PDB file of N, CA and C in Angstrom:
ATOM      1  N   MET A 232       0.931  -1.090   0.091  1.00  0.00           N
ATOM      2  CA  MET A 232       0.011  -0.027  -0.058  1.00  0.00           C
ATOM      3  C   MET A 232       0.940   1.198   0.043  1.00  0.00           C
ATOM      4  N   SER A 233       0.533   2.416  -0.723  1.00  0.00           N
ATOM      5  CA  SER A 233       1.365   3.519  -0.773  1.00  0.00           C
ATOM      6  C   SER A 233       1.244   4.371   0.387  1.00  0.00           C
ATOM      7  N   GLU A 234       2.117   5.261   0.489  1.00  0.00           N
ATOM      8  CA  GLU A 234       2.139   6.069   1.637  1.00  0.00           C
ATOM      9  C   GLU A 234       1.013   7.150   1.506  1.00  0.00           C
ATOM     10  N   HIS A 235       0.371   7.580   2.626  1.00  0.00           N
ATOM     11  CA  HIS A 235      -0.672   8.461   2.580  1.00  0.00           C
ATOM     12  C   HIS A 235      -0.284   9.726   3.281  1.00  0.00           C
ATOM     13  N   GLN A 236      -0.957  10.972   2.941  1.00  0.00           N
ATOM     14  CA  GLN A 236      -0.653  12.047   3.606  1.00  0.00           C
ATOM     15  C   GLN A 236      -1.403  12.071   4.890  1.00  0.00           C
ATOM     16  N   PRO A 237      -0.703  12.927   5.968  1.00  0.00           N
ATOM     17  CA  PRO A 237      -1.480  13.035   7.320  1.00  0.00           C
ATOM     18  C   PRO A 237      -2.866  13.658   6.993  1.00  0.00           C
ATOM     19  N   VAL A 238      -3.817  13.127   7.950  1.00  0.00           N
ATOM     20  CA  VAL A 238      -5.280  13.531   7.928  1.00  0.00           C
ATOM     21  C   VAL A 238      -5.646  13.976   9.224  1.00  0.00           C
ATOM     22  N   ASN A 239      -6.420  15.025   9.228  1.00  0.00           N
ATOM     23  CA  ASN A 239      -6.795  15.704  10.473  1.00  0.00           C
ATOM     24  C   ASN A 239      -7.778  14.666  11.175  1.00  0.00           C
ATOM     25  N   PRO A 240      -7.973  14.696  12.465  1.00  0.00           N
ATOM     26  CA  PRO A 240      -8.725  13.776  13.146  1.00  0.00           C
ATOM     27  C   PRO A 240     -10.186  13.589  12.662  1.00  0.00           C
ATOM     28  N   ALA A 241     -10.853  14.774  12.442  1.00  0.00           N
ATOM     29  CA  ALA A 241     -12.180  14.610  11.929  1.00  0.00           C
ATOM     30  C   ALA A 241     -12.299  13.916  10.609  1.00  0.00           C
ATOM     31  N   ASP A 242     -11.395  14.292   9.756  1.00  0.00           N
ATOM     32  CA  ASP A 242     -11.405  13.521   8.398  1.00  0.00           C
ATOM     33  C   ASP A 242     -11.113  12.046   8.557  1.00  0.00           C
ATOM     34  N   ARG A 243     -10.043  11.931   9.421  1.00  0.00           N
ATOM     35  CA  ARG A 243      -9.665  10.454   9.706  1.00  0.00           C
ATOM     36  C   ARG A 243     -10.860   9.600  10.072  1.00  0.00           C
ATOM     37  N   ASP A 244     -11.673  10.032  11.003  1.00  0.00           N
ATOM     38  CA  ASP A 244     -12.733   9.449  11.542  1.00  0.00           C
ATOM     39  C   ASP A 244     -13.727   9.092  10.339  1.00  0.00           C
ATOM     40  N   ARG A 245     -14.012  10.159   9.679  1.00  0.00           N
ATOM     41  CA  ARG A 245     -15.007  10.030   8.505  1.00  0.00           C
ATOM     42  C   ARG A 245     -14.448   8.917   7.476  1.00  0.00           C
ATOM     43  N   ILE A 246     -13.373   9.062   7.182  1.00  0.00           N
ATOM     44  CA  ILE A 246     -12.689   8.090   6.262  1.00  0.00           C
ATOM     45  C   ILE A 246     -12.946   6.584   6.774  1.00  0.00           C
ATOM     46  N   ILE A 247     -12.474   6.464   7.955  1.00  0.00           N
ATOM     47  CA  ILE A 247     -12.669   5.131   8.718  1.00  0.00           C
ATOM     48  C   ILE A 247     -14.064   4.700   8.567  1.00  0.00           C
ATOM     49  N   ASP A 248     -14.967   5.511   8.814  1.00  0.00           N
ATOM     50  CA  ASP A 248     -16.571   5.212   8.678  1.00  0.00           C
ATOM     51  C   ASP A 248     -16.768   4.731   7.365  1.00  0.00           C
ATOM     52  N   VAL A 249     -16.423   5.511   6.333  1.00  0.00           N
ATOM     53  CA  VAL A 249     -16.775   5.164   5.028  1.00  0.00           C
ATOM     54  C   VAL A 249     -16.223   3.873   4.620  1.00  0.00           C
ATOM     55  N   LEU A 250     -14.865   3.667   4.934  1.00  0.00           N
ATOM     56  CA  LEU A 250     -14.171   2.372   4.568  1.00  0.00           C
ATOM     57  C   LEU A 250     -14.754   1.358   5.330  1.00  0.00           C
ATOM     58  N   GLY A 251     -15.320   1.568   6.525  1.00  0.00           N
ATOM     59  CA  GLY A 251     -15.912   0.400   7.213  1.00  0.00           C
ATOM     60  C   GLY A 251     -17.294   0.128   6.500  1.00  0.00           C
ATOM     61  N   GLU A 252     -18.010   1.129   5.955  1.00  0.00           N
ATOM     62  CA  GLU A 252     -19.283   0.806   5.119  1.00  0.00           C
ATOM     63  C   GLU A 252     -18.932   0.045   3.946  1.00  0.00           C
ATOM     64  N   LEU A 253     -17.826   0.266   3.198  1.00  0.00           N
ATOM     65  CA  LEU A 253     -17.388  -0.390   2.099  1.00  0.00           C
ATOM     66  C   LEU A 253     -17.068  -1.885   2.369  1.00  0.00           C
ATOM     67  N   VAL A 254     -16.397  -2.031   3.453  1.00  0.00           N
ATOM     68  CA  VAL A 254     -16.045  -3.438   3.896  1.00  0.00           C
ATOM     69  C   VAL A 254     -17.356  -4.287   4.188  1.00  0.00           C
ATOM     70  N   ASP A 255     -18.441  -3.571   4.858  1.00  0.00           N
ATOM     71  CA  ASP A 255     -19.718  -4.227   5.243  1.00  0.00           C
ATOM     72  C   ASP A 255     -20.373  -4.473   3.972  1.00  0.00           C
ATOM     73  N   ALA A 256     -20.383  -3.657   2.905  1.00  0.00           N
ATOM     74  CA  ALA A 256     -21.034  -3.784   1.824  1.00  0.00           C
ATOM     75  C   ALA A 256     -20.441  -5.016   0.974  1.00  0.00           C
ATOM     76  N   LEU A 257     -19.114  -5.039   0.975  1.00  0.00           N
ATOM     77  CA  LEU A 257     -18.405  -6.137   0.242  1.00  0.00           C
ATOM     78  C   LEU A 257     -18.734  -7.421   0.995  1.00  0.00           C
ATOM     79  N   ASP A 258     -18.859  -7.465   2.330  1.00  0.00           N
ATOM     80  CA  ASP A 258     -19.122  -8.645   3.083  1.00  0.00           C
ATOM     81  C   ASP A 258     -20.571  -9.183   2.820  1.00  0.00           C
ATOM     82  N   ARG A 259     -21.501  -8.289   2.446  1.00  0.00           N
ATOM     83  CA  ARG A 259     -22.966  -8.639   2.134  1.00  0.00           C
ATOM     84  C   ARG A 259     -22.956  -9.110   0.707  1.00  0.00           C
ATOM     85  N   ARG A 260     -21.992  -8.786  -0.182  1.00  0.00           N
ATOM     86  CA  ARG A 260     -22.104  -9.188  -1.559  1.00  0.00           C
ATOM     87  C   ARG A 260     -22.237 -10.742  -1.780  1.00  0.00           C
ATOM     88  N   VAL A 261     -23.160 -11.082  -2.501  1.00  0.00           N
ATOM     89  CA  VAL A 261     -23.386 -12.472  -2.768  1.00  0.00           C
ATOM     90  C   VAL A 261     -22.885 -12.707  -4.167  1.00  0.00           C
ATOM     91  N   PRO A 262     -21.964 -13.736  -4.386  1.00  0.00           N
ATOM     92  CA  PRO A 262     -21.431 -14.117  -5.761  1.00  0.00           C
ATOM     93  C   PRO A 262     -22.446 -14.661  -6.594  1.00  0.00           C
ATOM     94  N   HIS A 263     -22.440 -14.304  -7.835  1.00  0.00           N
ATOM     95  CA  HIS A 263     -23.342 -14.809  -8.786  1.00  0.00           C
ATOM     96  C   HIS A 263     -22.454 -15.631  -9.762  1.00  0.00           C
ATOM     97  N   VAL A 264     -22.234 -16.957  -9.380  1.00  0.00           N
ATOM     98  CA  VAL A 264     -21.333 -17.853 -10.170  1.00  0.00           C
ATOM     99  C   VAL A 264     -21.816 -18.048 -11.579  1.00  0.00           C
ATOM    100  N   GLU A 265     -22.977 -17.790 -11.837  1.00  0.00           N
ATOM    101  CA  GLU A 265     -23.547 -18.223 -13.214  1.00  0.00           C
ATOM    102  C   GLU A 265     -23.136 -16.988 -14.161  1.00  0.00           C
ATOM    103  N   ARG A 266     -22.632 -15.878 -13.660  1.00  0.00           N
ATOM    104  CA  ARG A 266     -22.293 -14.607 -14.441  1.00  0.00           C
ATOM    105  C   ARG A 266     -20.915 -14.802 -15.027  1.00  0.00           C
ATOM    106  N   ILE A 267     -20.749 -14.384 -16.201  1.00  0.00           N
ATOM    107  CA  ILE A 267     -19.409 -14.364 -16.899  1.00  0.00           C
ATOM    108  C   ILE A 267     -18.597 -13.318 -16.122  1.00  0.00           C
ATOM    109  N   GLY A 268     -17.340 -13.753 -15.853  1.00  0.00           N
ATOM    110  CA  GLY A 268     -16.423 -12.713 -15.188  1.00  0.00           C
ATOM    111  C   GLY A 268     -16.556 -12.628 -13.577  1.00  0.00           C
ATOM    112  N   GLU A 269     -17.493 -13.534 -13.109  1.00  0.00           N
ATOM    113  CA  GLU A 269     -17.790 -13.413 -11.681  1.00  0.00           C
ATOM    114  C   GLU A 269     -16.388 -13.722 -10.819  1.00  0.00           C
ATOM    115  N   ASN A 270     -15.720 -14.673 -11.313  1.00  0.00           N
ATOM    116  CA  ASN A 270     -14.427 -15.037 -10.531  1.00  0.00           C
ATOM    117  C   ASN A 270     -13.640 -13.761 -10.345  1.00  0.00           C
ATOM    118  N   ASP A 271     -13.421 -12.994 -11.420  1.00  0.00           N
ATOM    119  CA  ASP A 271     -12.646 -11.701 -11.528  1.00  0.00           C
ATOM    120  C   ASP A 271     -13.263 -10.686 -10.611  1.00  0.00           C
ATOM    121  N   ILE A 272     -14.572 -10.585 -10.676  1.00  0.00           N
ATOM    122  CA  ILE A 272     -15.149  -9.659  -9.703  1.00  0.00           C
ATOM    123  C   ILE A 272     -14.936 -10.088  -8.378  1.00  0.00           C
ATOM    124  N   ALA A 273     -15.157 -11.260  -7.969  1.00  0.00           N
ATOM    125  CA  ALA A 273     -14.964 -11.807  -6.546  1.00  0.00           C
ATOM    126  C   ALA A 273     -13.495 -11.466  -6.042  1.00  0.00           C
ATOM    127  N   GLU A 274     -12.575 -11.824  -6.928  1.00  0.00           N
ATOM    128  CA  GLU A 274     -11.242 -11.570  -6.549  1.00  0.00           C
ATOM    129  C   GLU A 274     -10.925 -10.135  -6.237  1.00  0.00           C
ATOM    130  N   ASP A 275     -11.344  -9.238  -7.287  1.00  0.00           N
ATOM    131  CA  ASP A 275     -11.273  -7.768  -7.134  1.00  0.00           C
ATOM    132  C   ASP A 275     -11.937  -7.261  -5.846  1.00  0.00           C
ATOM    133  N   ALA A 276     -13.116  -7.856  -5.467  1.00  0.00           N
ATOM    134  CA  ALA A 276     -13.765  -7.416  -4.337  1.00  0.00           C
ATOM    135  C   ALA A 276     -12.951  -7.840  -3.079  1.00  0.00           C
ATOM    136  N   ALA A 277     -12.439  -9.067  -3.104  1.00  0.00           N
ATOM    137  CA  ALA A 277     -11.654  -9.456  -1.946  1.00  0.00           C
ATOM    138  C   ALA A 277     -10.366  -8.525  -1.695  1.00  0.00           C
ATOM    139  N   ALA A 278      -9.684  -8.279  -2.957  1.00  0.00           N
ATOM    140  CA  ALA A 278      -8.552  -7.469  -2.856  1.00  0.00           C
ATOM    141  C   ALA A 278      -8.950  -5.964  -2.212  1.00  0.00           C
ATOM    142  N   LEU A 279      -9.983  -5.456  -2.727  1.00  0.00           N
ATOM    143  CA  LEU A 279     -10.507  -4.166  -2.358  1.00  0.00           C
ATOM    144  C   LEU A 279     -10.724  -4.166  -0.740  1.00  0.00           C
ATOM    145  N   ARG A 280     -11.502  -5.258  -0.313  1.00  0.00           N
ATOM    146  CA  ARG A 280     -11.706  -5.324   1.015  1.00  0.00           C
ATOM    147  C   ARG A 280     -10.434  -5.367   1.841  1.00  0.00           C
ATOM    148  N   ARG A 281      -9.425  -6.191   1.482  1.00  0.00           N
ATOM    149  CA  ARG A 281      -8.285  -6.263   2.046  1.00  0.00           C
ATOM    150  C   ARG A 281      -7.616  -4.852   2.162  1.00  0.00           C
ATOM    151  N   GLN A 282      -7.486  -4.177   1.222  1.00  0.00           N
ATOM    152  CA  GLN A 282      -6.974  -2.745   1.075  1.00  0.00           C
ATOM    153  C   GLN A 282      -7.655  -1.838   1.932  1.00  0.00           C
ATOM    154  N   ALA A 283      -8.976  -2.015   1.938  1.00  0.00           N
ATOM    155  CA  ALA A 283      -9.700  -1.161   2.810  1.00  0.00           C
ATOM    156  C   ALA A 283      -9.513  -1.392   4.382  1.00  0.00           C
ATOM    157  N   LYS A 284      -9.376  -2.655   4.684  1.00  0.00           N
ATOM    158  CA  LYS A 284      -9.112  -3.027   6.099  1.00  0.00           C
ATOM    159  C   LYS A 284      -7.644  -2.483   6.402  1.00  0.00           C
ATOM    160  N   GLN A 285      -6.675  -2.678   5.479  1.00  0.00           N
ATOM    161  CA  GLN A 285      -5.270  -2.154   5.747  1.00  0.00           C
ATOM    162  C   GLN A 285      -5.287  -0.538   6.202  1.00  0.00           C
ATOM    163  N   ARG A 286      -6.100   0.090   5.160  1.00  0.00           N
ATOM    164  CA  ARG A 286      -6.100   1.542   5.328  1.00  0.00           C
ATOM    165  C   ARG A 286      -6.761   1.948   6.638  1.00  0.00           C
ATOM    166  N   ILE A 287      -7.967   1.286   6.937  1.00  0.00           N
ATOM    167  CA  ILE A 287      -8.523   1.417   8.258  1.00  0.00           C
ATOM    168  C   ILE A 287      -7.417   1.390   9.444  1.00  0.00           C
ATOM    169  N   GLU A 288      -6.796   0.187   9.488  1.00  0.00           N
ATOM    170  CA  GLU A 288      -5.877   0.003  10.441  1.00  0.00           C
ATOM    171  C   GLU A 288      -4.653   1.068  10.509  1.00  0.00           C
ATOM    172  N   ALA A 289      -4.257   1.392   9.256  1.00  0.00           N
ATOM    173  CA  ALA A 289      -3.243   2.422   9.224  1.00  0.00           C
ATOM    174  C   ALA A 289      -3.700   3.854   9.736  1.00  0.00           C
ATOM    175  N   LEU A 290      -4.830   4.123   9.455  1.00  0.00           N
ATOM    176  CA  LEU A 290      -5.501   5.280  10.009  1.00  0.00           C
ATOM    177  C   LEU A 290      -5.775   5.377  11.502  1.00  0.00           C
ATOM    178  N   ARG A 291      -6.187   4.156  12.056  1.00  0.00           N
ATOM    179  CA  ARG A 291      -6.253   3.970  13.455  1.00  0.00           C
ATOM    180  C   ARG A 291      -4.995   4.100  14.240  1.00  0.00           C
ATOM    181  N   THR A 292      -3.996   3.453  13.658  1.00  0.00           N
ATOM    182  CA  THR A 292      -2.569   3.398  14.185  1.00  0.00           C
ATOM    183  C   THR A 292      -2.033   4.888  14.194  1.00  0.00           C
ATOM    184  N   ALA A 293      -2.230   5.501  13.120  1.00  0.00           N
ATOM    185  CA  ALA A 293      -1.644   6.918  13.034  1.00  0.00           C
ATOM    186  C   ALA A 293      -2.434   7.831  14.049  1.00  0.00           C
ATOM    187  N   GLY A 294      -3.709   7.546  14.273  1.00  0.00           N
ATOM    188  CA  GLY A 294      -4.416   8.308  15.245  1.00  0.00           C
ATOM    189  C   GLY A 294      -3.944   8.169  16.635  1.00  0.00           C
ATOM    190  N   VAL A 295      -3.506   6.786  16.885  1.00  0.00           N
ATOM    191  CA  VAL A 295      -3.158   6.489  18.322  1.00  0.00           C
ATOM    192  C   VAL A 295      -1.759   7.113  18.598  1.00  0.00           C
ATOM    193  N   GLY A 296      -0.892   7.193  17.516  1.00  0.00           N
ATOM    194  CA  GLY A 296       0.494   7.766  17.614  1.00  0.00           C
ATOM    195  C   GLY A 296       0.335   9.255  17.930  1.00  0.00           C
ATOM    196  N   GLU A 297      -0.552   9.860  17.170  1.00  0.00           N
ATOM    197  CA  GLU A 297      -0.654  11.333  17.334  1.00  0.00           C
ATOM    198  C   GLU A 297      -1.272  11.694  18.692  1.00  0.00           C
ATOM    199  N   ARG A 298      -2.308  10.889  19.211  1.00  0.00           N
ATOM    200  CA  ARG A 298      -2.871  11.183  20.424  1.00  0.00           C
ATOM    201  C   ARG A 298      -1.703  10.966  21.592  1.00  0.00           C
ATOM    202  N   VAL A 299      -1.026   9.927  21.493  1.00  0.00           N
ATOM    203  CA  VAL A 299       0.200   9.699  22.531  1.00  0.00           C
ATOM    204  C   VAL A 299       1.196  10.862  22.371  1.00  0.00           C
ATOM    205  N   ARG A 300       1.490  11.345  21.121  1.00  0.00           N
ATOM    206  CA  ARG A 300       2.476  12.374  21.129  1.00  0.00           C
ATOM    207  C   ARG A 300       1.875  13.717  21.604  1.00  0.00           C
ATOM    208  N   ASP A 301       0.565  13.863  21.362  1.00  0.00           N
ATOM    209  CA  ASP A 301      -0.012  15.152  21.919  1.00  0.00           C
ATOM    210  C   ASP A 301      -0.096  15.051  23.469  1.00  0.00           C
ATOM    211  N   ALA A 302      -0.355  13.868  23.965  1.00  0.00           N
ATOM    212  CA  ALA A 302      -0.401  13.807  25.481  1.00  0.00           C
ATOM    213  C   ALA A 302       0.901  14.058  26.048  1.00  0.00           C
ATOM    214  N   GLU A 303       1.875  13.666  25.381  1.00  0.00           N
ATOM    215  CA  GLU A 303       3.377  13.695  25.876  1.00  0.00           C
ATOM    216  C   GLU A 303       3.643  15.257  25.905  1.00  0.00           C
ATOM    217  N   ARG A 304       3.305  15.894  24.681  1.00  0.00           N
ATOM    218  CA  ARG A 304       3.553  17.343  24.627  1.00  0.00           C
ATOM    219  C   ARG A 304       2.875  18.075  25.803  1.00  0.00           C
ATOM    220  N   SER A 305       1.603  17.725  26.006  1.00  0.00           N
ATOM    221  CA  SER A 305       0.787  18.351  27.018  1.00  0.00           C
ATOM    222  C   SER A 305       1.334  18.159  28.382  1.00  0.00           C
ATOM    223  N   SER A 306       1.881  17.008  28.755  1.00  0.00           N
ATOM    224  CA  SER A 306       2.540  16.685  29.902  1.00  0.00           C
ATOM    225  C   SER A 306       3.710  17.580  30.073  1.00  0.00           C
ATOM    226  N   ALA A 307       4.526  17.623  29.136  1.00  0.00           N
ATOM    227  CA  ALA A 307       5.790  18.370  29.193  1.00  0.00           C
ATOM    228  C   ALA A 307       5.444  19.913  29.467  1.00  0.00           C
ATOM    229  N   VAL A 308       4.385  20.441  28.833  1.00  0.00           N
ATOM    230  CA  VAL A 308       3.894  21.752  29.025  1.00  0.00           C
ATOM    231  C   VAL A 308       3.521  21.926  30.447  1.00  0.00           C
ATOM    232  N   MET A 309       2.816  20.966  30.973  1.00  0.00           N
ATOM    233  CA  MET A 309       2.224  21.071  32.298  1.00  0.00           C
ATOM    234  C   MET A 309       3.279  21.035  33.466  1.00  0.00           C
ATOM    235  N   THR A 310       4.372  20.367  33.280  1.00  0.00           N
ATOM    236  CA  THR A 310       5.345  20.175  34.244  1.00  0.00           C
ATOM    237  C   THR A 310       6.511  21.181  33.961  1.00  0.00           C
ATOM    238  N   ASP A 311       6.453  21.985  32.984  1.00  0.00           N
ATOM    239  CA  ASP A 311       7.578  22.851  32.612  1.00  0.00           C
ATOM    240  C   ASP A 311       7.328  24.240  33.406  1.00  0.00           C
ATOM    241  N   ASP A 312       7.381  24.130  34.731  1.00  0.00           N
ATOM    242  CA  ASP A 312       7.267  25.356  35.515  1.00  0.00           C
ATOM    243  C   ASP A 312       8.503  25.836  36.128  1.00  0.00           C
ATOM    244  N   GLY A 313       9.574  25.115  35.852  1.00  0.00           N
ATOM    245  CA  GLY A 313      10.808  25.570  36.346  1.00  0.00           C
ATOM    246  C   GLY A 313      11.336  24.939  37.481  1.00  0.00           C
ATOM    247  N   GLY A 314      10.294  24.241  38.271  1.00  0.00           N
ATOM    248  CA  GLY A 314      10.534  23.435  39.518  1.00  0.00           C
ATOM    249  C   GLY A 314      10.708  22.030  39.176  1.00  0.00           C
ATOM    250  N   PRO A 315      11.180  21.420  40.169  1.00  0.00           N
ATOM    251  CA  PRO A 315      11.409  19.885  40.044  1.00  0.00           C
ATOM    252  C   PRO A 315      10.096  19.209  39.757  1.00  0.00           C
ATOM    253  N   ALA A 316      10.275  18.132  38.910  1.00  0.00           N
ATOM    254  CA  ALA A 316       9.199  17.277  38.726  1.00  0.00           C
ATOM    255  C   ALA A 316       8.593  16.617  39.780  1.00  0.00           C
ATOM    256  N   VAL A 317       7.386  16.486  39.918  1.00  0.00           N
ATOM    257  CA  VAL A 317       6.656  15.760  41.155  1.00  0.00           C
ATOM    258  C   VAL A 317       7.334  14.314  41.215  1.00  0.00           C
ATOM    259  N   GLY A 318       7.768  14.070  42.459  1.00  0.00           N
ATOM    260  CA  GLY A 318       8.268  12.618  42.679  1.00  0.00           C
ATOM    261  C   GLY A 318       9.745  12.658  42.729  1.00  0.00           C
ATOM    262  N   ASP A 319      10.501  13.802  42.322  1.00  0.00           N
ATOM    263  CA  ASP A 319      11.883  13.795  42.313  1.00  0.00           C
ATOM    264  C   ASP A 319      12.454  14.207  43.671  1.00  0.00           C
TER     265      ASP A 319
END
């Protein structure tokens, strides 16, 4: 999967929702084996589902990393009063 640009949290949540809807729709799809080309369609659908799941995971992982980083920055600001850190 290719690299993706950073996404703001609101957009990230919306993208995750839309990709989740796509995965759900692909899960509901019923193969029509009597149709010409159905094997190709089923394979493409399976590949699209895998890619959507990977993207969802990547977005969720990126979100966690950003929240941890933000929390660390916030903690640093809160304890940066020039005095000793609590517990020292």
